[in-house]
Amino acid sequence: MNLVRFLVYYLVMIKVNIADAKTHLSRYLDVVERGETVVVCRRNVPIAEIRPVPGPRTEERPIGIDRGMVVPSEFFEPLPGEVLDAFEGGSESG
């Protein structure tokens, strides 16, 4: 199944050499806007892909995706002295 996906990916996508891409950039950008990927080649060797950028989010970001997560009580306890010293540039270990 992965072989089929690989073949479809590389046989169906549009491949152009640099000179053609420079000459017809607007045409290829129209293709990219429609969701296609354009592979730019140098002497028929792929060097880059031009792909569509994901559109803006249409729905609000979810709130509470970690609902049910419990913060352990140790999280709120003071840090040990050697850890505080390391943060404050005090004595260096080692």
PDB file of C-alpha atoms in Angstrom:
ATOM      1  CA  MET A   1       0.000   0.000   0.000  1.00  0.00           C
ATOM      2  CA  ASN A   2       2.858   2.405   0.742  1.00  0.00           C
ATOM      3  CA  LEU A   3       4.275   1.718  -2.718  1.00  0.00           C
ATOM      4  CA  VAL A   4       0.988   2.772  -4.307  1.00  0.00           C
ATOM      5  CA  ARG A   5       0.960   5.997  -2.292  1.00  0.00           C
ATOM      6  CA  PHE A   6       4.573   6.648  -3.266  1.00  0.00           C
ATOM      7  CA  LEU A   7       3.883   6.104  -6.967  1.00  0.00           C
ATOM      8  CA  VAL A   8       0.756   8.264  -6.952  1.00  0.00           C
ATOM      9  CA  TYR A   9       2.633  10.998  -5.104  1.00  0.00           C
ATOM     10  CA  TYR A  10       5.532  11.080  -7.549  1.00  0.00           C
ATOM     11  CA  LEU A  11       3.707  10.287 -10.795  1.00  0.00           C
ATOM     12  CA  VAL A  12       0.682  12.552 -10.391  1.00  0.00           C
ATOM     13  CA  MET A  13       2.272  15.707  -9.025  1.00  0.00           C
ATOM     14  CA  ILE A  14       3.463  18.453 -11.337  1.00  0.00           C
ATOM     15  CA  LYS A  15       7.208  18.579 -11.936  1.00  0.00           C
ATOM     16  CA  VAL A  16       8.835  21.614 -13.571  1.00  0.00           C
ATOM     17  CA  ASN A  17      12.394  22.668 -14.224  1.00  0.00           C
ATOM     18  CA  ILE A  18      13.623  26.000 -12.861  1.00  0.00           C
ATOM     19  CA  ALA A  19      13.430  27.909 -16.144  1.00  0.00           C
ATOM     20  CA  ASP A  20       9.822  26.846 -16.696  1.00  0.00           C
ATOM     21  CA  ALA A  21       8.929  27.669 -13.094  1.00  0.00           C
ATOM     22  CA  LYS A  22      10.407  31.157 -13.466  1.00  0.00           C
ATOM     23  CA  THR A  23       8.634  31.761 -16.760  1.00  0.00           C
ATOM     24  CA  HIS A  24       5.218  30.497 -15.638  1.00  0.00           C
ATOM     25  CA  LEU A  25       5.293  31.113 -11.873  1.00  0.00           C
ATOM     26  CA  SER A  26       1.803  32.647 -11.790  1.00  0.00           C
ATOM     27  CA  ARG A  27       0.354  29.607 -13.550  1.00  0.00           C
ATOM     28  CA  TYR A  28       1.953  27.232 -11.044  1.00  0.00           C
ATOM     29  CA  LEU A  29       0.871  29.332  -8.085  1.00  0.00           C
ATOM     30  CA  ASP A  30      -2.721  29.054  -9.354  1.00  0.00           C
ATOM     31  CA  VAL A  31      -2.285  25.278  -9.373  1.00  0.00           C
ATOM     32  CA  VAL A  32      -0.896  25.371  -5.823  1.00  0.00           C
ATOM     33  CA  GLU A  33      -3.864  27.489  -4.685  1.00  0.00           C
ATOM     34  CA  ARG A  34      -6.145  24.691  -5.887  1.00  0.00           C
ATOM     35  CA  GLY A  35      -4.354  22.307  -3.504  1.00  0.00           C
ATOM     36  CA  GLU A  36      -1.757  20.697  -5.780  1.00  0.00           C
ATOM     37  CA  THR A  37       1.961  20.399  -5.065  1.00  0.00           C
ATOM     38  CA  VAL A  38       4.498  21.541  -7.645  1.00  0.00           C
ATOM     39  CA  VAL A  39       7.982  20.007  -7.555  1.00  0.00           C
ATOM     40  CA  VAL A  40      10.755  22.263  -8.834  1.00  0.00           C
ATOM     41  CA  CYS A  41      13.631  20.394 -10.456  1.00  0.00           C
ATOM     42  CA  ARG A  42      17.140  21.201 -11.588  1.00  0.00           C
ATOM     43  CA  ARG A  43      17.950  19.113 -14.654  1.00  0.00           C
ATOM     44  CA  ASN A  44      14.978  16.847 -13.792  1.00  0.00           C
ATOM     45  CA  VAL A  45      16.242  16.228 -10.250  1.00  0.00           C
ATOM     46  CA  PRO A  46      13.751  17.433  -7.595  1.00  0.00           C
ATOM     47  CA  ILE A  47      15.149  20.180  -5.356  1.00  0.00           C
ATOM     48  CA  ALA A  48      12.066  21.855  -3.858  1.00  0.00           C
ATOM     49  CA  GLU A  49       8.317  21.643  -3.463  1.00  0.00           C
ATOM     50  CA  ILE A  50       5.783  24.447  -3.633  1.00  0.00           C
ATOM     51  CA  ARG A  51       2.787  23.455  -1.502  1.00  0.00           C
ATOM     52  CA  PRO A  52      -0.321  25.243  -0.335  1.00  0.00           C
ATOM     53  CA  VAL A  53      -0.169  26.828   3.099  1.00  0.00           C
ATOM     54  CA  PRO A  54      -2.916  25.667   5.479  1.00  0.00           C
ATOM     55  CA  GLY A  55      -5.781  28.138   5.610  1.00  0.00           C
ATOM     56  CA  PRO A  56      -6.706  30.098   8.701  1.00  0.00           C
ATOM     57  CA  ARG A  57      -8.513  28.293  11.497  1.00  0.00           C
ATOM     58  CA  THR A  58     -12.262  28.483  10.952  1.00  0.00           C
ATOM     59  CA  GLU A  59     -13.280  27.418  14.434  1.00  0.00           C
ATOM     60  CA  GLU A  60     -12.150  28.607  17.829  1.00  0.00           C
ATOM     61  CA  ARG A  61      -9.340  26.789  19.579  1.00  0.00           C
ATOM     62  CA  PRO A  62     -10.643  24.166  21.986  1.00  0.00           C
ATOM     63  CA  ILE A  63     -10.512  25.028  25.663  1.00  0.00           C
ATOM     64  CA  GLY A  64      -9.851  22.392  28.266  1.00  0.00           C
ATOM     65  CA  ILE A  65      -8.239  19.757  26.089  1.00  0.00           C
ATOM     66  CA  ASP A  66      -6.381  18.487  29.193  1.00  0.00           C
ATOM     67  CA  ARG A  67      -9.622  18.166  31.143  1.00  0.00           C
ATOM     68  CA  GLY A  68      -9.232  15.542  33.834  1.00  0.00           C
ATOM     69  CA  MET A  69      -5.460  16.049  34.142  1.00  0.00           C
ATOM     70  CA  VAL A  70      -4.367  16.276  37.772  1.00  0.00           C
ATOM     71  CA  VAL A  71      -1.424  18.417  38.878  1.00  0.00           C
ATOM     72  CA  PRO A  72       0.427  16.601  41.674  1.00  0.00           C
ATOM     73  CA  SER A  73       0.675  18.416  45.014  1.00  0.00           C
ATOM     74  CA  GLU A  74       4.513  18.270  44.834  1.00  0.00           C
ATOM     75  CA  PHE A  75       4.303  20.776  41.987  1.00  0.00           C
ATOM     76  CA  PHE A  76       3.388  23.523  44.480  1.00  0.00           C
ATOM     77  CA  GLU A  77       6.124  22.717  47.025  1.00  0.00           C
ATOM     78  CA  PRO A  78       9.240  24.958  47.195  1.00  0.00           C
ATOM     79  CA  LEU A  79      12.213  23.905  45.090  1.00  0.00           C
ATOM     80  CA  PRO A  80      15.275  22.443  46.838  1.00  0.00           C
ATOM     81  CA  GLY A  81      18.076  24.907  47.655  1.00  0.00           C
ATOM     82  CA  GLU A  82      20.532  23.523  45.074  1.00  0.00           C
ATOM     83  CA  VAL A  83      17.964  23.936  42.296  1.00  0.00           C
ATOM     84  CA  LEU A  84      17.235  27.516  43.344  1.00  0.00           C
ATOM     85  CA  ASP A  85      20.957  28.256  43.443  1.00  0.00           C
ATOM     86  CA  ALA A  86      21.350  26.898  39.925  1.00  0.00           C
ATOM     87  CA  PHE A  87      18.568  29.196  38.677  1.00  0.00           C
ATOM     88  CA  GLU A  88      19.960  32.217  40.493  1.00  0.00           C
ATOM     89  CA  GLY A  89      23.547  31.653  39.338  1.00  0.00           C
ATOM     90  CA  GLY A  90      24.742  30.586  42.760  1.00  0.00           C
ATOM     91  CA  SER A  91      27.058  27.677  43.399  1.00  0.00           C
ATOM     92  CA  GLU A  92      27.661  25.578  40.309  1.00  0.00           C
ATOM     93  CA  SER A  93      27.581  21.823  40.604  1.00  0.00           C
ATOM     94  CA  GLY A  94      30.290  19.624  39.204  1.00  0.00           C
TER      95      GLY A  94
END
